[in-house]
Amino acid sequence: MTPDVKQIQKIIDQHHGDKSALITVLQDLQRKFNYIPPEGVTATAKALDVPLSKVYSVATFYSTFSLVPRGEKIIRICQGTACHIKGADLIQEQIEAGLNIKAGETSSDMKYTLEVVNCVGVCAMAPAVLVNDKMHGNVRCEKALKLVK
Amino acid sequence: MVLIQINGKMVKAHEGEMVLSVLRREGIEVPALCDHQALEPGGSCRLCMVEITKADWDGWTKNVTSCLYPVEEGLIVSTHSEGVLEIRRNILDMLLARCPNSDVIQKLAEEHGVMKTSFDTLPDSDNCIMCYACTRVCEVLGKSAISAVMRGHKKVIASPFGDAPPDCIGCLSCAHICPTNVILWKDENGKRTIWNKSFDLITCKKCGKETISREFADYLLEQRDIPADYFETCDDCKRMELAFKMGGLVDGAEEVAI
């Protein structure tokens, strides 16, 4: 979805210039566009009367925020301790090879984004892979690619 | 007024004052990189660490950053105990690994007997110690043009999107306050460049010397009750002018002024 100035403004205006809503505004923007468009960062700073540098600092601090466009499907491979022990590396290799992108990258057709995260909190079902926030546990190497495609 | 003991000597201190400011007043040297009188204490360089105790602590001691520790009645401070010196050496050891090319850190480390870091040095180090003095002074000035970007080992001090920061006025406060002289700027042909942003410099109407950036002057005029033409002449010319004015009162002042 291409960011539209009006849409951005509409999302930001829902918070009535409340400074303390900075993270919520950024989350809302990300939910709508799948990433935080740079125009959104500038507009947020203006609307909340927070220095641009501060908004940018917050937007880059949290790893859940992305300032670059991401694919339709966001795949998160858990590399927490339990998943790592259970072979998350092999799953990552499979998916990377299958989608032809490395961790942190987005495929050129904007379909897939691959991310590596440190623990999603379901260690009992390790190794875990999240596809657009849907959790898949006990992932097997041979089935890994099917899950995400 | 509270009474505290520093290295065995009784010293008077103001209530609410931080230990470091008492040390400074007493002329006791404690290294500190992130401390500056224009800023609230930050406690990020950790070098001003001192050992504190009290008579009723049964011999227990505590290591605290003196820049952030408020004085209290009966506090006993030692600035150069073996434990404190060991902590300082450790911090300098780490700083030296982070900023292997910084003259300031090298000198300070050497003074404390750390000749070589025991860690792997950071490749392509920019000598920044992440003390936030620059971002804090920018905030004090009311601009907040730069900030910390990213986090963890990727963290850097930068402008939003790495572009010319829209809020920067080219005052150079960040560059001057930086303890390790990381922030670079350039004054050339009437232009000042800092943070990839270019500013027009004001040239003194009398002697033609370059002074401050036009944006900085405008900002100061807007903030303070200053005559509109105040920044049109440089400090030297203003001093000269004042001396000539006073020359009417004192014989021979003109020669002195010139």
Short mmCIF file of C-alpha atoms in Angstrom, two decimals:
data_model
loop_
_atom_site.label_atom_id
_atom_site.label_comp_id
_atom_site.label_asym_id
_atom_site.label_seq_id
_atom_site.Cartn_x
_atom_site.Cartn_y
_atom_site.Cartn_z
CA MET A 1 0.00 0.00 0.00
CA THR A 2 1.46 3.33 -0.96
CA PRO A 3 1.40 5.87 1.84
CA ASP A 4 -1.03 8.65 1.32
CA VAL A 5 -0.55 11.94 3.15
CA LYS A 6 -4.25 12.19 3.96
CA GLN A 7 -4.40 8.66 5.33
CA ILE A 8 -1.32 9.29 7.46
CA GLN A 9 -2.81 12.48 8.84
CA LYS A 10 -6.10 10.74 9.60
CA ILE A 11 -4.35 8.08 11.69
CA ILE A 12 -2.27 10.64 13.54
CA ASP A 13 -5.25 12.92 14.20
CA GLN A 14 -7.02 10.11 16.05
CA HIS A 15 -4.70 10.81 18.95
CA HIS A 16 -5.45 14.55 19.17
CA GLY A 17 -1.81 15.61 19.47
CA ASP A 18 -1.25 13.69 22.70
CA LYS A 19 2.53 13.47 23.18
CA SER A 20 2.32 10.35 25.30
CA ALA A 21 0.66 8.51 22.40
CA LEU A 22 3.85 8.60 20.32
CA ILE A 23 4.40 4.84 20.28
CA THR A 24 0.71 4.13 19.70
CA VAL A 25 0.70 6.49 16.71
CA LEU A 26 3.72 4.74 15.25
CA GLN A 27 2.09 1.35 15.85
CA ASP A 28 -1.10 2.51 14.13
CA LEU A 29 0.88 3.78 11.16
CA GLN A 30 2.74 0.51 10.92
CA ARG A 31 -0.48 -1.52 11.14
CA LYS A 32 -1.94 0.43 8.24
CA PHE A 33 1.04 0.54 5.89
CA ASN A 34 3.02 -2.50 7.09
CA TYR A 35 5.87 -0.07 7.79
CA ILE A 36 6.28 3.49 9.00
CA PRO A 37 6.58 5.76 5.99
CA PRO A 38 9.13 8.59 6.44
CA GLU A 39 6.31 11.07 5.79
CA GLY A 40 4.56 9.51 8.78
CA VAL A 41 7.55 10.17 11.06
CA THR A 42 7.67 13.83 10.03
CA ALA A 43 3.91 14.27 10.33
CA THR A 44 3.87 12.59 13.77
CA ALA A 45 6.58 14.94 15.04
CA LYS A 46 4.60 17.91 13.83
CA ALA A 47 1.22 16.77 15.13
CA LEU A 48 2.44 15.75 18.58
CA ASP A 49 4.83 18.69 18.88
CA VAL A 50 7.73 16.32 19.61
CA PRO A 51 11.15 16.99 18.02
CA LEU A 52 11.62 15.04 14.79
CA SER A 53 14.86 13.60 16.14
CA LYS A 54 12.99 12.09 19.10
CA VAL A 55 10.35 10.45 16.93
CA TYR A 56 13.04 9.08 14.66
CA SER A 57 14.97 7.86 17.70
CA VAL A 58 11.93 5.96 19.00
CA ALA A 59 11.07 4.58 15.55
CA THR A 60 14.58 3.17 15.13
CA PHE A 61 14.96 1.98 18.73
CA TYR A 62 12.24 -0.68 18.67
CA SER A 63 12.91 -3.61 16.41
CA THR A 64 9.19 -4.11 15.73
CA PHE A 65 9.12 -0.81 13.86
CA SER A 66 10.29 -0.78 10.28
CA LEU A 67 11.07 2.34 8.29
CA VAL A 68 11.38 0.47 5.01
CA PRO A 69 8.46 -1.12 3.14
CA ARG A 70 7.91 -4.76 4.00
CA GLY A 71 6.32 -7.62 2.12
CA GLU A 72 2.72 -8.84 2.32
CA LYS A 73 3.82 -11.81 4.40
CA ILE A 74 6.11 -11.07 7.31
CA ILE A 75 7.86 -14.22 8.41
CA ARG A 76 9.53 -14.19 11.80
CA ILE A 77 11.84 -17.02 12.65
CA CYS A 78 12.39 -17.41 16.35
CA GLN A 79 16.05 -17.70 17.25
CA GLY A 80 15.54 -17.69 21.01
CA THR A 81 17.52 -20.17 23.07
CA ALA A 82 15.01 -23.04 22.88
CA CYS A 83 14.33 -22.62 19.15
CA HIS A 84 18.02 -22.25 18.45
CA ILE A 85 18.76 -25.53 20.22
CA LYS A 86 15.91 -27.19 18.32
CA GLY A 87 17.46 -26.24 15.00
CA ALA A 88 16.03 -22.84 14.05
CA ASP A 89 19.21 -22.30 12.04
CA LEU A 90 18.27 -25.12 9.68
CA ILE A 91 14.76 -23.76 9.26
CA GLN A 92 16.18 -20.34 8.54
CA GLU A 93 18.46 -21.84 5.91
CA GLN A 94 15.52 -23.61 4.26
CA ILE A 95 13.35 -20.52 4.16
CA GLU A 96 16.18 -18.26 3.03
CA ALA A 97 17.00 -20.61 0.18
CA GLY A 98 13.34 -21.13 -0.74
CA LEU A 99 12.45 -17.45 -0.87
CA ASN A 100 15.88 -16.38 -2.06
CA ILE A 101 16.19 -13.65 0.58
CA LYS A 102 18.33 -13.32 3.65
CA ALA A 103 17.13 -12.48 7.16
CA GLY A 104 16.11 -8.84 7.36
CA GLU A 105 15.40 -8.61 3.64
CA THR A 106 12.26 -8.27 1.57
CA SER A 107 11.75 -10.11 -1.71
CA SER A 108 11.81 -7.91 -4.80
CA ASP A 109 8.15 -8.70 -5.61
CA MET A 110 7.24 -7.33 -2.14
CA LYS A 111 5.61 -10.63 -1.19
CA TYR A 112 7.83 -11.79 1.66
CA THR A 113 9.84 -10.21 4.42
CA LEU A 114 12.06 -12.43 6.52
CA GLU A 115 12.93 -11.42 10.07
CA VAL A 116 14.78 -13.13 12.86
CA VAL A 117 13.48 -12.51 16.36
CA ASN A 118 14.80 -13.43 19.77
CA CYS A 119 12.12 -15.48 21.49
CA VAL A 120 8.41 -15.17 20.84
CA GLY A 121 7.49 -16.81 24.14
CA VAL A 122 6.40 -20.26 23.00
CA CYS A 123 9.54 -22.18 23.91
CA ALA A 124 7.52 -25.33 24.60
CA MET A 125 6.67 -25.49 20.90
CA ALA A 126 10.16 -24.80 19.64
CA PRO A 127 11.18 -24.26 16.94
CA ALA A 128 8.60 -21.58 16.17
CA VAL A 129 7.91 -19.54 13.07
CA LEU A 130 5.45 -16.66 12.88
CA VAL A 131 3.75 -15.85 9.60
CA ASN A 132 1.91 -12.55 9.81
CA ASP A 133 1.58 -12.98 13.57
CA LYS A 134 0.15 -16.50 13.20
CA MET A 135 2.20 -18.89 15.26
CA HIS A 136 3.47 -22.20 13.93
CA GLY A 137 5.12 -24.49 16.46
CA ASN A 138 7.25 -27.64 16.15
CA VAL A 139 8.26 -26.61 12.65
CA ARG A 140 10.05 -29.25 10.58
CA CYS A 141 12.67 -28.42 8.03
CA GLU A 142 10.87 -30.17 5.17
CA LYS A 143 7.61 -28.36 5.96
CA ALA A 144 9.08 -24.96 6.72
CA LEU A 145 8.80 -23.58 3.22
CA LYS A 146 5.21 -24.80 2.80
CA LEU A 147 4.22 -22.87 5.89
CA VAL A 148 5.37 -19.58 4.59
CA LYS A 149 4.50 -19.83 0.90
CA MET B 1 24.30 23.31 54.60
CA VAL B 2 25.45 19.76 55.16
CA LEU B 3 28.81 18.54 56.35
CA ILE B 4 30.52 15.74 54.47
CA GLN B 5 33.94 14.16 54.65
CA ILE B 6 36.05 13.91 51.52
CA ASN B 7 39.30 11.96 51.68
CA GLY B 8 39.47 12.59 55.42
CA LYS B 9 38.76 16.31 55.20
CA MET B 10 35.52 17.87 56.48
CA VAL B 11 33.80 19.93 53.78
CA LYS B 12 30.67 22.05 53.71
CA ALA B 13 28.21 21.46 50.89
CA HIS B 14 24.88 22.87 49.78
CA GLU B 15 21.83 20.74 50.29
CA GLY B 16 20.77 18.88 47.14
CA GLU B 17 24.14 19.46 45.52
CA MET B 18 25.81 16.54 43.77
CA VAL B 19 29.03 15.11 45.17
CA LEU B 20 30.96 15.85 41.96
CA SER B 21 30.26 19.57 42.15
CA VAL B 22 31.66 19.63 45.71
CA LEU B 23 34.74 17.76 44.49
CA ARG B 24 35.21 20.30 41.70
CA ARG B 25 34.92 23.20 44.12
CA GLU B 26 37.42 21.62 46.49
CA GLY B 27 39.84 21.14 43.61
CA ILE B 28 39.85 17.37 43.93
CA GLU B 29 40.47 15.87 40.52
CA VAL B 30 38.11 13.17 39.42
CA PRO B 31 37.88 12.33 35.72
CA ALA B 32 34.51 12.91 34.06
CA LEU B 33 33.78 13.04 30.37
CA CYS B 34 30.03 13.52 30.16
CA ASP B 35 29.82 16.19 32.85
CA HIS B 36 29.28 19.80 31.82
CA GLN B 37 27.99 22.80 33.71
CA ALA B 38 25.43 23.52 31.01
CA LEU B 39 23.87 20.09 31.39
CA GLU B 40 21.96 18.14 33.96
CA PRO B 41 24.16 15.30 35.22
CA GLY B 42 23.94 12.30 32.93
CA GLY B 43 25.98 9.58 34.59
CA SER B 44 26.87 7.91 31.32
CA CYS B 45 30.67 7.89 31.27
CA ARG B 46 30.90 6.37 34.79
CA LEU B 47 34.42 7.76 35.31
CA CYS B 48 33.49 10.01 38.23
CA MET B 49 32.79 6.94 40.36
CA VAL B 50 33.66 7.40 44.05
CA GLU B 51 33.40 5.23 47.12
CA ILE B 52 30.95 6.32 49.79
CA THR B 53 30.17 5.17 53.27
CA LYS B 54 28.72 6.47 56.52
CA ALA B 55 29.74 6.08 60.14
CA ASP B 56 26.78 3.78 60.85
CA TRP B 57 27.21 1.53 57.79
CA ASP B 58 29.33 -0.95 59.78
CA GLY B 59 32.21 -0.60 57.37
CA TRP B 60 30.10 -1.26 54.26
CA THR B 61 30.88 0.90 51.27
CA LYS B 62 29.15 1.65 48.00
CA ASN B 63 30.48 2.82 44.65
CA VAL B 64 28.40 5.60 43.07
CA THR B 65 28.75 8.06 40.21
CA SER B 66 29.52 11.29 42.03
CA CYS B 67 27.81 13.40 39.35
CA LEU B 68 24.45 11.83 40.23
CA TYR B 69 24.78 11.35 43.97
CA PRO B 70 23.36 14.14 46.13
CA VAL B 71 25.28 15.05 49.27
CA GLU B 72 23.85 14.07 52.63
CA GLU B 73 24.85 14.79 56.20
CA GLY B 74 27.68 12.60 57.40
CA LEU B 75 28.61 11.17 54.00
CA ILE B 76 32.17 9.89 53.82
CA VAL B 77 33.63 10.01 50.30
CA SER B 78 36.88 8.60 49.07
CA THR B 79 37.83 9.56 45.54
CA HIS B 80 41.01 7.54 45.14
CA SER B 81 40.54 4.33 47.08
CA GLU B 82 42.03 1.20 45.51
CA GLY B 83 38.54 -0.08 44.62
CA VAL B 84 37.55 3.13 42.87
CA LEU B 85 40.81 3.29 40.95
CA GLU B 86 40.29 -0.29 39.82
CA ILE B 87 36.79 0.57 38.54
CA ARG B 88 38.15 3.60 36.71
CA ARG B 89 40.84 1.49 35.10
CA ASN B 90 38.21 -1.02 33.97
CA ILE B 91 36.05 1.69 32.47
CA LEU B 92 39.02 3.23 30.69
CA ASP B 93 40.00 -0.23 29.46
CA MET B 94 36.57 -0.53 27.83
CA LEU B 95 36.57 3.03 26.53
CA LEU B 96 39.97 2.41 25.01
CA ALA B 97 38.59 -0.62 23.20
CA ARG B 98 35.70 1.42 21.91
CA CYS B 99 37.72 4.51 20.94
CA PRO B 100 41.23 3.21 20.16
CA ASN B 101 42.09 6.33 18.13
CA SER B 102 40.90 9.00 20.54
CA ASP B 103 43.68 11.20 21.95
CA VAL B 104 41.52 12.19 24.90
CA ILE B 105 40.79 8.60 25.93
CA GLN B 106 44.37 7.48 25.29
CA LYS B 107 45.74 10.26 27.49
CA LEU B 108 43.24 9.63 30.28
CA ALA B 109 43.88 5.89 30.17
CA GLU B 110 47.61 6.40 30.30
CA GLU B 111 47.26 8.70 33.30
CA HIS B 112 45.45 5.88 35.06
CA GLY B 113 48.01 3.29 34.07
CA VAL B 114 46.00 1.64 31.31
CA MET B 115 48.50 1.51 28.47
CA LYS B 116 46.68 -0.95 26.28
CA THR B 117 43.15 -2.26 26.22
CA SER B 118 42.61 -5.89 27.22
CA PHE B 119 39.59 -6.17 24.89
CA ASP B 120 39.33 -6.40 21.12
CA THR B 121 39.24 -2.91 19.71
CA LEU B 122 36.20 -1.75 17.79
CA PRO B 123 36.94 -1.69 14.08
CA ASP B 124 36.19 1.60 12.28
CA SER B 125 35.58 3.35 15.59
CA ASP B 126 34.31 6.91 15.35
CA ASN B 127 35.55 7.65 18.91
CA CYS B 128 32.04 8.37 20.18
CA ILE B 129 31.59 7.29 23.80
CA MET B 130 27.77 7.62 23.70
CA CYS B 131 27.68 10.15 26.52
CA TYR B 132 24.78 12.07 24.96
CA ALA B 133 26.38 15.42 25.80
CA CYS B 134 25.64 16.57 22.24
CA THR B 135 21.99 15.55 22.21
CA ARG B 136 21.48 16.91 25.71
CA VAL B 137 23.00 20.29 24.91
CA CYS B 138 20.91 20.46 21.74
CA GLU B 139 17.83 19.83 23.85
CA VAL B 140 18.86 22.48 26.39
CA LEU B 141 19.16 24.93 23.51
CA GLY B 142 15.59 24.07 22.60
CA LYS B 143 16.33 22.46 19.24
CA SER B 144 16.78 18.69 19.67
CA ALA B 145 18.05 18.42 16.12
CA ILE B 146 20.03 15.21 16.69
CA SER B 147 19.39 12.08 18.71
CA ALA B 148 20.46 8.51 19.30
CA VAL B 149 19.45 6.31 16.39
CA MET B 150 18.99 2.50 16.54
CA ARG B 151 20.03 0.65 19.67
CA GLY B 152 22.56 -1.69 21.18
CA HIS B 153 25.80 -2.02 19.28
CA LYS B 154 24.26 -0.33 16.23
CA LYS B 155 23.45 2.83 18.13
CA VAL B 156 24.87 6.06 16.76
CA ILE B 157 24.26 9.74 17.29
CA ALA B 158 22.75 11.01 14.07
CA SER B 159 20.26 13.30 12.45
CA PRO B 160 16.79 12.03 11.46
CA PHE B 161 17.07 9.83 8.33
CA GLY B 162 20.75 10.79 8.14
CA ASP B 163 19.74 13.92 6.22
CA ALA B 164 20.40 17.54 7.04
CA PRO B 165 18.48 17.96 10.31
CA PRO B 166 15.66 20.48 9.79
CA ASP B 167 15.97 21.80 13.36
CA CYS B 168 19.75 22.37 13.31
CA ILE B 169 20.82 26.02 13.43
CA GLY B 170 24.56 25.44 13.06
CA CYS B 171 25.46 26.71 16.53
CA LEU B 172 28.23 24.08 16.97
CA SER B 173 27.27 23.46 20.61
CA CYS B 174 27.30 19.71 19.98
CA ALA B 175 30.74 19.82 18.41
CA HIS B 176 32.22 21.98 21.18
CA ILE B 177 30.74 19.96 24.05
CA CYS B 178 31.82 16.58 22.65
CA PRO B 179 34.50 15.25 25.03
CA THR B 180 36.21 13.18 22.34
CA ASN B 181 35.83 15.68 19.49
CA VAL B 182 33.83 13.37 17.26
CA ILE B 183 31.45 15.84 15.65
CA LEU B 184 33.08 17.49 12.67
CA TRP B 185 32.27 20.79 11.07
CA LYS B 186 33.82 23.06 8.51
CA ASP B 187 33.80 26.82 7.97
CA GLU B 188 34.71 27.66 4.41
CA ASN B 189 34.05 30.55 2.03
CA GLY B 190 31.36 32.06 4.22
CA LYS B 191 29.60 28.71 4.65
CA ARG B 192 29.44 26.45 7.65
CA THR B 193 28.80 22.74 7.22
CA ILE B 194 27.77 20.45 10.05
CA TRP B 195 25.53 17.35 10.04
CA ASN B 196 25.42 17.55 6.21
CA LYS B 197 23.69 20.90 6.50
CA SER B 198 25.06 24.10 5.10
CA PHE B 199 24.65 27.51 6.75
CA ASP B 200 25.46 31.04 5.69
CA LEU B 201 27.91 32.68 8.07
CA ILE B 202 27.49 36.29 9.08
CA THR B 203 30.48 38.43 8.16
CA CYS B 204 31.36 41.31 10.46
CA LYS B 205 30.38 44.60 8.83
CA LYS B 206 33.54 46.29 10.10
CA CYS B 207 36.37 43.82 9.75
CA GLY B 208 34.83 41.18 7.49
CA LYS B 209 35.53 38.33 9.88
CA GLU B 210 33.14 35.37 9.78
CA THR B 211 31.19 34.95 13.00
CA ILE B 212 28.14 32.75 13.63
CA SER B 213 25.55 31.22 11.34
CA ARG B 214 22.61 33.36 10.23
CA GLU B 215 20.11 30.80 11.60
CA PHE B 216 21.79 30.83 15.03
CA ALA B 217 21.73 34.63 15.16
CA ASP B 218 18.07 34.70 14.15
CA TYR B 219 17.25 32.13 16.82
CA LEU B 220 19.05 34.10 19.54
CA LEU B 221 17.35 37.34 18.46
CA GLU B 222 14.01 35.59 18.68
CA GLN B 223 14.75 34.10 22.11
CA ARG B 224 16.48 36.98 23.87
CA ASP B 225 16.07 40.69 24.17
CA ILE B 226 19.00 41.61 21.91
CA PRO B 227 19.28 44.65 19.58
CA ALA B 228 18.51 43.61 15.99
CA ASP B 229 21.95 44.60 14.69
CA TYR B 230 23.87 42.93 17.52
CA PHE B 231 25.30 40.12 15.39
CA GLU B 232 26.25 42.31 12.43
CA THR B 233 29.63 43.06 13.98
CA CYS B 234 32.05 40.61 15.55
CA ASP B 235 32.99 40.50 19.24
CA ASP B 236 36.39 42.09 18.62
CA CYS B 237 34.86 45.05 16.77
CA LYS B 238 32.23 45.46 19.47
CA ARG B 239 34.96 45.57 22.11
CA MET B 240 36.88 48.11 20.06
CA GLU B 241 33.77 50.25 19.70
CA LEU B 242 33.18 50.13 23.44
CA ALA B 243 36.77 51.05 24.14
CA PHE B 244 36.47 54.10 21.85
CA LYS B 245 33.28 55.16 23.63
CA MET B 246 35.05 54.87 26.97
CA GLY B 247 37.98 56.75 25.48
CA GLY B 248 36.04 59.95 26.04
CA LEU B 249 36.46 59.38 29.74
CA VAL B 250 40.08 58.31 29.93
CA ASP B 251 43.00 60.08 28.30
CA GLY B 252 44.99 58.00 25.84
CA ALA B 253 42.39 55.22 25.77
CA GLU B 254 42.25 55.42 21.97
CA GLU B 255 45.84 54.29 21.59
CA VAL B 256 45.26 51.51 24.07
CA ALA B 257 42.19 50.30 22.21
CA ILE B 258 43.99 50.20 18.88
#
